[in-house]
Short mmCIF file of N, CA and C in Angstrom, two decimals:
data_model
loop_
_atom_site.label_atom_id
_atom_site.label_comp_id
_atom_site.label_asym_id
_atom_site.label_seq_id
_atom_site.Cartn_x
_atom_site.Cartn_y
_atom_site.Cartn_z
N MET A 231 -43.77 7.08 21.78
CA MET A 231 -44.30 6.72 22.26
C MET A 231 -46.02 7.03 21.90
N VAL A 232 -46.81 6.25 21.53
CA VAL A 232 -48.05 6.53 20.91
C VAL A 232 -49.64 7.69 21.44
N ALA A 233 -50.03 8.31 21.39
CA ALA A 233 -50.64 8.77 22.43
C ALA A 233 -52.29 8.70 20.94
N PHE A 234 -52.96 8.19 22.37
CA PHE A 234 -54.49 8.26 21.38
C PHE A 234 -55.29 8.16 22.55
N LEU A 235 -56.69 9.73 22.22
CA LEU A 235 -57.23 10.64 23.05
C LEU A 235 -58.77 10.44 22.45
N GLY A 236 -59.12 9.84 23.02
CA GLY A 236 -60.86 9.38 22.13
C GLY A 236 -61.30 8.88 23.08
N ALA A 237 -62.47 8.13 22.42
CA ALA A 237 -62.95 7.22 23.57
C ALA A 237 -62.39 5.33 23.27
N ASN A 238 -62.31 5.24 24.05
CA ASN A 238 -61.80 3.82 23.44
C ASN A 238 -62.32 2.25 23.15
N THR A 239 -63.07 2.70 22.44
CA THR A 239 -64.06 1.74 22.15
C THR A 239 -63.37 1.89 20.60
N HIS A 240 -64.11 0.78 19.78
CA HIS A 240 -63.91 -0.23 18.67
C HIS A 240 -63.89 0.83 17.34
N ASP A 241 -65.40 1.47 17.35
CA ASP A 241 -65.67 2.93 16.21
C ASP A 241 -64.39 3.69 16.33
N LYS A 242 -63.92 4.03 17.69
CA LYS A 242 -62.83 5.24 17.60
C LYS A 242 -61.55 4.68 16.80
N GLY A 243 -61.41 3.28 16.96
CA GLY A 243 -59.86 2.30 16.17
C GLY A 243 -58.97 2.02 17.63
N ALA A 244 -59.51 2.54 18.76
CA ALA A 244 -58.70 2.47 19.85
C ALA A 244 -58.33 0.47 19.97
N PHE A 245 -59.14 -0.45 19.55
CA PHE A 245 -59.16 -1.78 19.74
C PHE A 245 -58.36 -1.87 17.82
N THR A 246 -58.17 -1.60 17.42
CA THR A 246 -57.38 -1.68 16.66
C THR A 246 -56.46 -0.96 16.66
N LEU A 247 -55.84 0.02 16.80
CA LEU A 247 -54.62 0.54 17.50
C LEU A 247 -53.71 -0.17 18.33
N ALA A 248 -54.82 -0.81 19.43
CA ALA A 248 -53.81 -1.93 20.60
C ALA A 248 -53.27 -2.82 19.94
N LEU A 249 -54.18 -3.15 18.80
CA LEU A 249 -53.25 -4.60 18.32
C LEU A 249 -52.35 -4.04 17.59
N ALA A 250 -52.41 -2.78 16.76
CA ALA A 250 -51.43 -2.58 15.86
C ALA A 250 -49.66 -2.40 17.14
N VAL A 251 -50.00 -2.15 18.09
CA VAL A 251 -48.49 -1.89 18.68
C VAL A 251 -48.43 -3.06 19.56
N ALA A 252 -49.63 -3.42 19.73
CA ALA A 252 -48.85 -4.92 20.35
C ALA A 252 -47.96 -6.06 18.88
N GLN A 253 -48.79 -5.78 17.23
CA GLN A 253 -48.00 -6.17 16.64
C GLN A 253 -46.43 -5.71 16.34
N LEU A 254 -46.67 -4.62 16.75
CA LEU A 254 -44.73 -4.12 16.96
C LEU A 254 -44.01 -4.37 17.74
N ASN A 255 -44.67 -4.40 19.38
CA ASN A 255 -43.97 -4.73 20.74
C ASN A 255 -43.66 -6.10 20.11
N ALA A 256 -44.44 -6.94 19.71
CA ALA A 256 -44.08 -8.49 19.08
C ALA A 256 -42.80 -8.63 18.57
N ALA A 257 -42.65 -7.41 17.36
CA ALA A 257 -41.54 -7.58 16.24
C ALA A 257 -40.29 -7.08 16.64
N GLU A 258 -40.25 -7.00 18.11
CA GLU A 258 -39.59 -6.07 19.13
C GLU A 258 -39.11 -4.46 18.52
N LEU A 259 -40.25 -3.88 18.25
CA LEU A 259 -39.66 -2.13 18.54
C LEU A 259 -40.25 -1.27 19.55
N GLU A 260 -40.42 -1.90 20.50
CA GLU A 260 -40.72 -1.41 21.73
C GLU A 260 -41.59 -0.52 21.44
N VAL A 261 -43.14 -0.34 22.26
CA VAL A 261 -43.57 0.87 21.25
C VAL A 261 -44.44 0.89 22.40
N ASP A 262 -44.92 2.18 23.18
CA ASP A 262 -45.76 2.28 24.27
C ASP A 262 -46.99 3.22 23.34
N LEU A 263 -48.05 2.87 24.41
CA LEU A 263 -49.29 3.45 24.11
C LEU A 263 -49.78 3.77 24.76
N VAL A 264 -50.91 5.08 25.13
CA VAL A 264 -51.12 5.85 25.93
C VAL A 264 -52.56 6.40 25.82
N CYS A 265 -53.26 5.80 26.46
CA CYS A 265 -54.76 5.91 26.08
C CYS A 265 -55.52 7.45 26.83
N ALA A 266 -56.42 8.23 26.20
CA ALA A 266 -56.78 8.81 27.71
C ALA A 266 -58.36 8.78 27.11
N GLY A 267 -58.73 9.47 27.77
CA GLY A 267 -60.54 9.36 27.26
C GLY A 267 -60.44 8.46 27.91
N PRO A 268 -62.95 8.39 27.55
CA PRO A 268 -63.83 7.91 28.25
C PRO A 268 -63.66 6.32 27.83
N GLU A 269 -64.54 5.15 28.48
CA GLU A 269 -64.66 3.79 28.10
C GLU A 269 -63.57 2.60 27.65
N ARG A 270 -62.65 3.56 28.73
CA ARG A 270 -61.20 2.22 28.80
C ARG A 270 -61.97 1.34 29.16
N ASP A 271 -63.09 0.98 29.96
CA ASP A 271 -62.96 -0.60 30.35
C ASP A 271 -63.14 -1.45 28.87
N GLN A 272 -63.84 -0.53 28.27
CA GLN A 272 -64.41 -1.69 26.63
C GLN A 272 -62.96 -1.83 26.48
N LEU A 273 -62.33 -0.56 26.04
CA LEU A 273 -60.89 -1.57 25.84
C LEU A 273 -60.29 -2.61 26.30
N ALA A 274 -60.42 -2.23 27.59
CA ALA A 274 -59.82 -3.66 28.74
C ALA A 274 -60.31 -4.65 28.25
N ALA A 275 -62.30 -4.96 28.29
CA ALA A 275 -62.22 -5.63 27.80
C ALA A 275 -62.25 -6.55 26.47
N PHE A 276 -61.93 -6.35 25.73
CA PHE A 276 -61.87 -6.78 24.59
C PHE A 276 -60.31 -7.36 24.23
N LEU A 277 -59.81 -6.70 25.16
CA LEU A 277 -58.20 -7.33 25.55
C LEU A 277 -58.14 -8.45 26.25
N ARG A 278 -59.25 -8.43 26.90
CA ARG A 278 -58.78 -9.78 27.99
C ARG A 278 -59.94 -11.31 26.88
N ARG A 279 -60.03 -10.78 25.90
CA ARG A 279 -60.44 -11.66 24.93
C ARG A 279 -59.51 -11.63 24.23
N GLN A 280 -58.14 -10.95 24.38
CA GLN A 280 -57.62 -11.26 23.24
C GLN A 280 -56.06 -12.86 22.81
N PRO A 281 -56.08 -13.63 22.36
CA PRO A 281 -54.76 -14.33 22.84
C PRO A 281 -53.42 -14.09 23.69
N ALA A 282 -52.89 -14.46 24.42
CA ALA A 282 -51.99 -14.74 25.37
C ALA A 282 -51.05 -14.23 24.78
N GLN A 283 -50.81 -14.24 23.63
CA GLN A 283 -48.89 -13.23 22.78
C GLN A 283 -49.60 -11.50 22.63
N VAL A 284 -51.01 -11.72 22.48
CA VAL A 284 -51.61 -10.33 22.41
C VAL A 284 -51.30 -9.57 23.63
N ARG A 285 -51.79 -9.66 25.12
CA ARG A 285 -51.64 -9.27 25.91
C ARG A 285 -50.61 -9.47 26.82
N SER A 286 -49.38 -10.26 26.30
CA SER A 286 -48.08 -10.26 27.08
C SER A 286 -47.26 -8.94 25.81
N ALA A 287 -47.56 -8.98 24.58
CA ALA A 287 -46.91 -8.02 23.60
C ALA A 287 -47.54 -6.61 24.22
N LEU A 288 -48.31 -5.90 25.17
CA LEU A 288 -48.58 -5.02 25.40
C LEU A 288 -48.67 -4.42 27.15
N GLN A 289 -47.75 -5.75 27.87
CA GLN A 289 -47.48 -5.31 29.41
C GLN A 289 -46.42 -4.67 29.52
N GLY A 290 -47.19 -4.20 30.12
CA GLY A 290 -46.04 -2.70 30.57
C GLY A 290 -45.99 -1.79 29.60
N ARG A 291 -46.73 -1.91 28.41
CA ARG A 291 -46.61 -0.69 27.45
C ARG A 291 -47.87 0.14 27.08
N LEU A 292 -49.33 -0.53 27.73
CA LEU A 292 -50.19 0.17 27.36
C LEU A 292 -50.91 0.78 28.81
N HIS A 293 -51.25 1.59 28.62
CA HIS A 293 -51.52 2.79 29.29
C HIS A 293 -53.18 3.81 29.60
N LEU A 294 -53.86 2.75 30.42
CA LEU A 294 -55.24 3.48 30.04
C LEU A 294 -55.43 4.46 31.40
N LEU A 295 -55.31 5.50 30.92
CA LEU A 295 -55.68 7.25 32.04
C LEU A 295 -57.27 6.80 31.88
N GLY A 296 -57.36 6.95 31.00
CA GLY A 296 -59.25 7.81 31.57
C GLY A 296 -59.33 8.94 31.06
N ILE A 297 -60.25 9.41 31.80
CA ILE A 297 -60.37 11.26 31.10
C ILE A 297 -59.49 12.06 31.89
N VAL A 298 -58.47 12.80 31.24
CA VAL A 298 -57.32 13.54 31.63
C VAL A 298 -58.14 14.89 31.32
N SER A 299 -56.98 15.68 32.35
CA SER A 299 -57.54 17.24 32.50
C SER A 299 -57.24 18.41 30.94
N GLU A 300 -57.32 19.23 31.11
CA GLU A 300 -56.73 19.68 29.62
C GLU A 300 -54.89 20.14 29.73
N ASP A 301 -54.95 20.30 30.61
CA ASP A 301 -53.26 20.38 30.93
C ASP A 301 -52.62 18.47 30.70
N ASP A 302 -53.43 17.81 31.37
CA ASP A 302 -52.55 16.27 31.23
C ASP A 302 -52.72 16.25 29.63
N LYS A 303 -53.59 16.56 29.24
CA LYS A 303 -53.78 16.13 27.69
C LYS A 303 -52.63 17.01 26.69
N HIS A 304 -52.48 18.25 26.93
CA HIS A 304 -51.65 18.58 26.39
C HIS A 304 -49.85 18.67 26.75
N LEU A 305 -49.71 18.05 28.11
CA LEU A 305 -48.75 17.46 29.21
C LEU A 305 -48.38 16.12 27.60
N LEU A 306 -49.15 14.93 27.31
CA LEU A 306 -49.57 14.09 26.59
C LEU A 306 -48.92 14.42 25.13
N LEU A 307 -50.20 15.63 24.79
CA LEU A 307 -49.53 15.66 23.10
C LEU A 307 -47.81 16.26 23.11
N ALA A 308 -47.11 16.68 23.97
CA ALA A 308 -45.95 17.45 24.28
C ALA A 308 -45.16 16.73 24.16
N THR A 309 -45.24 15.11 25.03
CA THR A 309 -44.52 14.46 25.22
C THR A 309 -44.95 13.01 24.22
N CYS A 310 -45.84 12.88 23.28
CA CYS A 310 -46.00 11.48 22.85
C CYS A 310 -45.13 11.69 21.85
N ASP A 311 -44.79 10.66 20.90
CA ASP A 311 -44.06 11.13 19.73
C ASP A 311 -45.08 10.60 18.26
N LEU A 312 -45.99 10.69 18.19
CA LEU A 312 -47.03 10.41 17.36
C LEU A 312 -48.85 10.44 18.18
N LEU A 313 -49.45 10.74 18.22
CA LEU A 313 -50.80 11.35 17.60
C LEU A 313 -51.31 10.17 16.58
N ALA A 314 -52.45 8.91 17.06
CA ALA A 314 -53.08 8.20 16.90
C ALA A 314 -54.33 7.86 16.32
N LEU A 315 -55.54 9.05 15.50
CA LEU A 315 -57.18 8.49 15.46
C LEU A 315 -57.26 7.55 14.27
N PRO A 316 -57.17 6.39 14.40
CA PRO A 316 -57.99 5.83 13.47
C PRO A 316 -59.39 5.52 13.18
N SER A 317 -60.25 6.41 13.47
CA SER A 317 -61.53 6.30 13.88
C SER A 317 -62.10 6.55 12.46
N ARG A 318 -63.53 6.05 12.32
CA ARG A 318 -64.36 5.90 11.07
C ARG A 318 -65.39 6.42 12.34
N VAL A 319 -65.49 7.37 13.05
CA VAL A 319 -66.95 8.14 13.25
C VAL A 319 -66.42 10.05 13.42
N ASP A 320 -65.19 10.19 13.54
CA ASP A 320 -64.75 11.03 13.95
C ASP A 320 -65.11 12.14 12.39
N ALA A 321 -66.39 13.25 13.13
CA ALA A 321 -66.70 14.35 11.78
C ALA A 321 -65.46 15.20 11.18
N PHE A 322 -64.48 15.34 12.58
CA PHE A 322 -63.35 16.47 11.85
C PHE A 322 -62.56 16.20 12.41
N GLY A 323 -62.26 16.06 13.65
CA GLY A 323 -61.43 15.50 14.65
C GLY A 323 -60.22 16.71 15.56
N ILE A 324 -60.42 17.45 16.48
CA ILE A 324 -59.88 18.57 17.25
C ILE A 324 -58.72 18.11 17.27
N VAL A 325 -58.59 16.86 18.17
CA VAL A 325 -57.38 16.41 18.81
C VAL A 325 -56.35 16.23 17.90
N ILE A 326 -56.98 16.47 16.57
CA ILE A 326 -55.63 16.50 15.62
C ILE A 326 -54.72 17.89 15.32
N LEU A 327 -56.09 18.53 15.27
CA LEU A 327 -54.90 19.89 15.14
C LEU A 327 -54.78 19.94 16.55
N GLU A 328 -55.00 19.87 17.92
CA GLU A 328 -54.16 19.84 19.24
C GLU A 328 -52.78 19.38 18.49
N ALA A 329 -52.85 18.35 18.62
CA ALA A 329 -51.41 17.15 18.17
C ALA A 329 -50.15 18.38 17.52
N TRP A 330 -51.53 18.45 16.01
CA TRP A 330 -50.26 19.53 15.13
C TRP A 330 -50.26 20.84 15.61
N LEU A 331 -50.76 21.74 16.55
CA LEU A 331 -50.16 22.77 17.35
C LEU A 331 -48.73 22.14 18.26
N HIS A 332 -48.52 20.81 18.65
CA HIS A 332 -47.73 20.65 19.00
C HIS A 332 -46.50 20.01 18.65
N GLY A 333 -46.52 20.20 17.03
CA GLY A 333 -45.36 19.97 16.40
C GLY A 333 -45.79 18.22 15.57
N LYS A 334 -46.65 17.55 16.20
CA LYS A 334 -46.69 15.81 16.39
C LYS A 334 -47.61 15.54 15.20
N PRO A 335 -46.55 14.45 14.56
CA PRO A 335 -46.98 13.92 13.33
C PRO A 335 -48.33 13.18 14.17
N VAL A 336 -49.42 13.05 13.08
CA VAL A 336 -50.76 11.99 13.19
C VAL A 336 -50.71 11.14 12.03
N ILE A 337 -51.71 9.99 12.62
CA ILE A 337 -51.73 9.23 11.97
C ILE A 337 -53.68 8.72 12.37
N GLY A 338 -54.25 8.88 10.72
CA GLY A 338 -55.33 8.99 10.80
C GLY A 338 -56.66 7.51 9.92
N ALA A 339 -57.82 7.46 9.87
CA ALA A 339 -58.08 6.27 9.10
C ALA A 339 -58.56 7.13 8.16
N ASN A 340 -58.64 6.77 6.69
CA ASN A 340 -58.90 7.27 5.39
C ASN A 340 -61.09 6.99 5.59
N ALA A 341 -61.31 7.63 6.63
CA ALA A 341 -62.90 7.86 6.87
C ALA A 341 -63.15 8.76 7.44
N GLY A 342 -64.46 9.21 6.90
CA GLY A 342 -65.35 10.36 8.02
C GLY A 342 -64.83 11.23 8.01
N GLY A 343 -64.40 12.32 8.30
CA GLY A 343 -63.55 13.94 8.22
C GLY A 343 -61.95 14.10 8.32
N ILE A 344 -61.65 12.85 8.93
CA ILE A 344 -60.34 12.52 9.38
C ILE A 344 -59.76 12.59 8.17
N ALA A 345 -60.00 11.94 6.77
CA ALA A 345 -59.73 12.08 5.40
C ALA A 345 -60.06 13.22 4.54
N ASP A 346 -60.91 13.93 5.57
CA ASP A 346 -60.38 15.71 4.75
C ASP A 346 -60.01 16.13 5.52
N LEU A 347 -59.38 16.17 6.37
CA LEU A 347 -58.16 16.78 7.70
C LEU A 347 -56.90 16.84 7.51
N VAL A 348 -56.54 15.33 7.33
CA VAL A 348 -55.37 15.24 6.86
C VAL A 348 -55.16 14.97 5.32
N THR A 349 -53.65 15.46 4.95
CA THR A 349 -53.83 15.20 4.11
C THR A 349 -52.48 14.24 4.16
N ALA A 350 -52.80 13.19 2.93
CA ALA A 350 -51.28 11.74 2.84
C ALA A 350 -50.68 12.31 2.55
N GLU A 351 -49.65 11.61 3.52
CA GLU A 351 -48.21 12.39 3.39
C GLU A 351 -47.24 13.84 3.17
N GLU A 352 -48.66 14.73 3.82
CA GLU A 352 -48.26 15.75 3.68
C GLU A 352 -48.51 16.89 5.10
N THR A 353 -49.48 16.33 5.58
CA THR A 353 -49.95 16.55 7.16
C THR A 353 -49.67 15.15 7.97
N GLY A 354 -49.85 14.04 7.69
CA GLY A 354 -49.68 12.77 8.52
C GLY A 354 -50.09 11.51 7.56
N LEU A 355 -49.94 9.99 7.64
CA LEU A 355 -50.29 8.93 7.11
C LEU A 355 -51.75 9.09 7.40
N LEU A 356 -51.65 8.43 6.12
CA LEU A 356 -54.17 8.03 6.73
C LEU A 356 -53.57 6.43 6.11
N VAL A 357 -54.83 5.47 6.86
CA VAL A 357 -54.61 3.79 7.17
C VAL A 357 -55.95 3.93 6.50
N PRO A 358 -56.23 2.51 5.77
CA PRO A 358 -57.65 2.10 6.18
C PRO A 358 -58.01 1.71 7.47
N PHE A 359 -59.74 2.11 7.63
CA PHE A 359 -59.87 1.85 9.43
C PHE A 359 -60.15 0.54 9.81
N GLY A 360 -59.49 -0.01 10.37
CA GLY A 360 -59.82 -1.26 11.20
C GLY A 360 -58.32 -2.37 10.59
N ASP A 361 -57.90 -1.58 9.69
CA ASP A 361 -56.86 -2.70 9.57
C ASP A 361 -55.25 -2.21 10.61
N VAL A 362 -54.74 -3.31 10.80
CA VAL A 362 -54.00 -3.40 12.08
C VAL A 362 -52.28 -3.11 11.76
N SER A 363 -52.48 -4.67 9.93
CA SER A 363 -51.26 -4.45 9.84
C SER A 363 -50.85 -2.68 8.74
N ALA A 364 -51.90 -2.31 8.26
CA ALA A 364 -51.16 -1.07 7.80
C ALA A 364 -51.41 0.02 8.89
N LEU A 365 -52.25 -0.13 9.94
CA LEU A 365 -51.33 0.62 11.05
C LEU A 365 -50.13 0.61 11.54
N ALA A 366 -49.87 -0.42 11.83
CA ALA A 366 -48.83 -1.12 12.54
C ALA A 366 -47.69 -0.32 11.61
N SER A 367 -47.47 -0.83 10.15
CA SER A 367 -46.88 -0.27 9.35
C SER A 367 -46.38 1.60 9.52
N ALA A 368 -47.78 2.01 9.89
CA ALA A 368 -47.54 3.41 9.55
C ALA A 368 -47.04 3.81 10.87
N ILE A 369 -47.17 3.27 11.81
CA ILE A 369 -46.94 3.52 13.26
C ILE A 369 -45.47 3.68 13.62
N GLY A 370 -44.85 2.35 12.75
CA GLY A 370 -43.25 2.08 13.06
C GLY A 370 -42.67 3.24 11.87
N ARG A 371 -43.34 2.97 10.57
CA ARG A 371 -42.51 4.02 9.88
C ARG A 371 -42.31 5.41 10.76
N LEU A 372 -42.96 5.95 11.40
CA LEU A 372 -42.91 7.59 12.39
C LEU A 372 -41.93 7.36 13.43
N MET A 373 -42.34 5.88 13.69
CA MET A 373 -41.40 5.48 15.42
C MET A 373 -39.41 6.08 14.40
N THR A 374 -39.41 4.85 13.25
CA THR A 374 -38.11 4.64 13.23
C THR A 374 -37.68 6.10 11.74
N GLU A 375 -38.60 6.92 11.12
CA GLU A 375 -38.02 7.44 10.03
C GLU A 375 -38.30 9.03 10.72
N LYS A 376 -37.52 9.02 11.66
CA LYS A 376 -37.90 10.67 11.85
C LYS A 376 -37.76 11.80 11.79
N GLU A 377 -36.91 12.15 10.27
CA GLU A 377 -37.29 13.05 9.82
C GLU A 377 -38.53 12.91 8.98
N LEU A 378 -39.27 11.86 8.19
CA LEU A 378 -40.65 12.05 8.19
C LEU A 378 -41.98 12.74 9.29
N ALA A 379 -41.59 11.91 10.26
CA ALA A 379 -42.17 12.25 11.73
C ALA A 379 -42.29 13.88 11.74
N GLU A 380 -40.99 14.54 11.91
CA GLU A 380 -40.60 15.74 11.96
C GLU A 380 -41.27 16.85 10.57
N ARG A 381 -41.11 16.20 9.73
CA ARG A 381 -41.35 17.04 8.10
C ARG A 381 -42.87 17.05 8.84
N LEU A 382 -43.99 15.98 8.53
CA LEU A 382 -45.06 16.12 8.90
C LEU A 382 -46.12 17.03 9.97
N GLY A 383 -45.51 16.52 11.02
CA GLY A 383 -45.23 17.04 12.43
C GLY A 383 -45.26 18.68 11.94
N THR A 384 -44.69 19.47 11.50
CA THR A 384 -44.48 20.60 11.29
C THR A 384 -45.19 21.21 9.98
N SER A 385 -45.55 20.35 8.89
CA SER A 385 -46.84 20.59 8.16
C SER A 385 -47.86 21.01 8.60
N GLY A 386 -48.11 20.48 9.29
CA GLY A 386 -49.77 20.45 10.44
C GLY A 386 -49.96 21.26 10.86
N GLN A 387 -48.77 21.34 11.78
CA GLN A 387 -48.37 22.30 12.29
C GLN A 387 -49.07 24.42 12.05
N GLN A 388 -48.19 24.10 10.76
CA GLN A 388 -48.19 25.12 10.31
C GLN A 388 -49.68 25.91 9.20
N ARG A 389 -50.17 24.07 9.09
CA ARG A 389 -51.49 24.31 8.59
C ARG A 389 -52.52 24.71 9.30
N THR A 390 -52.87 23.88 10.89
CA THR A 390 -53.41 24.63 11.88
C THR A 390 -53.17 26.41 12.45
N VAL A 391 -52.11 26.82 12.09
CA VAL A 391 -51.92 27.91 12.84
C VAL A 391 -52.51 29.00 11.44
N HIS A 392 -52.39 28.38 10.02
CA HIS A 392 -52.73 29.23 8.45
C HIS A 392 -54.53 29.13 8.29
N CYS A 393 -54.96 28.02 8.47
CA CYS A 393 -56.56 27.86 8.26
C CYS A 393 -57.44 27.65 9.70
N TYR A 394 -56.83 27.00 10.65
CA TYR A 394 -57.38 26.47 11.91
C TYR A 394 -58.03 27.00 13.20
N THR A 395 -57.39 28.42 13.18
CA THR A 395 -57.05 29.30 14.53
C THR A 395 -58.86 29.95 14.78
N TRP A 396 -58.59 30.63 16.11
CA TRP A 396 -60.11 30.73 16.18
C TRP A 396 -60.23 32.22 15.18
N ASP A 397 -60.01 32.59 15.34
CA ASP A 397 -59.22 34.25 13.98
C ASP A 397 -60.12 33.85 12.88
N ARG A 398 -59.12 32.71 12.24
CA ARG A 398 -59.84 32.24 10.63
C ARG A 398 -60.77 31.48 10.90
N THR A 399 -61.38 31.82 12.01
CA THR A 399 -62.81 30.52 11.87
C THR A 399 -63.53 31.49 11.69
N TYR A 400 -63.79 32.79 12.74
CA TYR A 400 -64.38 33.67 12.80
C TYR A 400 -64.41 34.25 11.25
N ARG A 401 -63.73 34.92 10.97
CA ARG A 401 -63.55 35.70 9.98
C ARG A 401 -64.48 34.78 8.71
N ARG A 402 -63.91 33.45 8.07
CA ARG A 402 -64.81 32.61 7.64
C ARG A 402 -66.24 32.80 7.67
N LEU A 403 -66.36 32.19 9.58
CA LEU A 403 -68.04 32.13 9.11
C LEU A 403 -68.28 33.70 8.89
N LEU A 404 -68.11 34.95 9.45
CA LEU A 404 -68.20 36.17 9.04
C LEU A 404 -68.01 36.17 7.43
N ALA A 405 -67.63 36.27 6.68
CA ALA A 405 -68.19 36.07 5.43
C ALA A 405 -68.94 35.52 4.67
N VAL A 406 -68.66 34.04 5.55
CA VAL A 406 -70.03 33.21 4.75
C VAL A 406 -71.59 34.04 5.34
N TYR A 407 -71.88 34.48 6.62
CA TYR A 407 -72.79 35.23 7.35
C TYR A 407 -73.37 36.54 6.40
N SER A 408 -72.08 37.16 5.92
CA SER A 408 -72.53 38.14 5.28
C SER A 408 -72.68 38.25 3.35
N SER A 409 -72.51 36.73 2.99
CA SER A 409 -72.50 36.45 1.53
C SER A 409 -74.16 36.87 2.02
N ALA A 410 -74.57 35.18 2.81
CA ALA A 410 -75.85 35.21 3.08
C ALA A 410 -76.98 36.33 3.53
N LEU A 411 -76.62 37.29 3.67
CA LEU A 411 -77.39 38.40 4.69
C LEU A 411 -77.41 39.26 3.11
N ALA A 412 -76.37 39.55 2.70
CA ALA A 412 -76.38 40.21 0.90
C ALA A 412 -77.35 39.69 -0.30
N GLU A 413 -77.32 38.36 -0.02
CA GLU A 413 -78.10 37.52 -1.06
C GLU A 413 -79.43 37.49 -0.95
N HIS A 414 -79.59 37.49 0.91
CA HIS A 414 -81.06 37.79 1.05
C HIS A 414 -81.52 39.13 1.24
N GLU A 415 -80.52 40.63 1.12
CA GLU A 415 -81.13 41.30 0.66
C GLU A 415 -81.76 42.30 -0.81
N GLY A 416 -80.89 41.41 -1.20
CA GLY A 416 -80.40 41.78 -2.31
C GLY A 416 -81.97 41.25 -3.38
#
């Protein structure tokens, strides 16, 4: 199962993701997509405009949850096979860190802050924004190459624990403020 957490909009990559999953299902890989977040009506309207074969490939495989609780978000992340966030507008991608904390591999768009956060082939996979075929290929890789998926998830989890905990963030921020204060006083 592929998880998507965010606004179900074009800029967040939800439209591209749905088309990629439809492509995989048409090729009989049988992938479920669970989308949690606002704007689910935008994705539903987009899909209603798609050809019958796209809608058919997503029948029973696409689940639009809307906004979910923190508990449900973490349950989704704990039970999914991977997180896809093929967004071009994210400055950072907190949900990627949350997926990594659950040891899950991630796929992001090679755009915005996600490209700075995810190291390709080390902590996740990166694809060009809007490229349905590249995204489908990346999902297919992680769904079929279990060792790769596990390695990426573990590497992301280690990076999160070592670099992105609140304690580490606090220490780095304190160092920046201390340095700025020392320069100002000096």
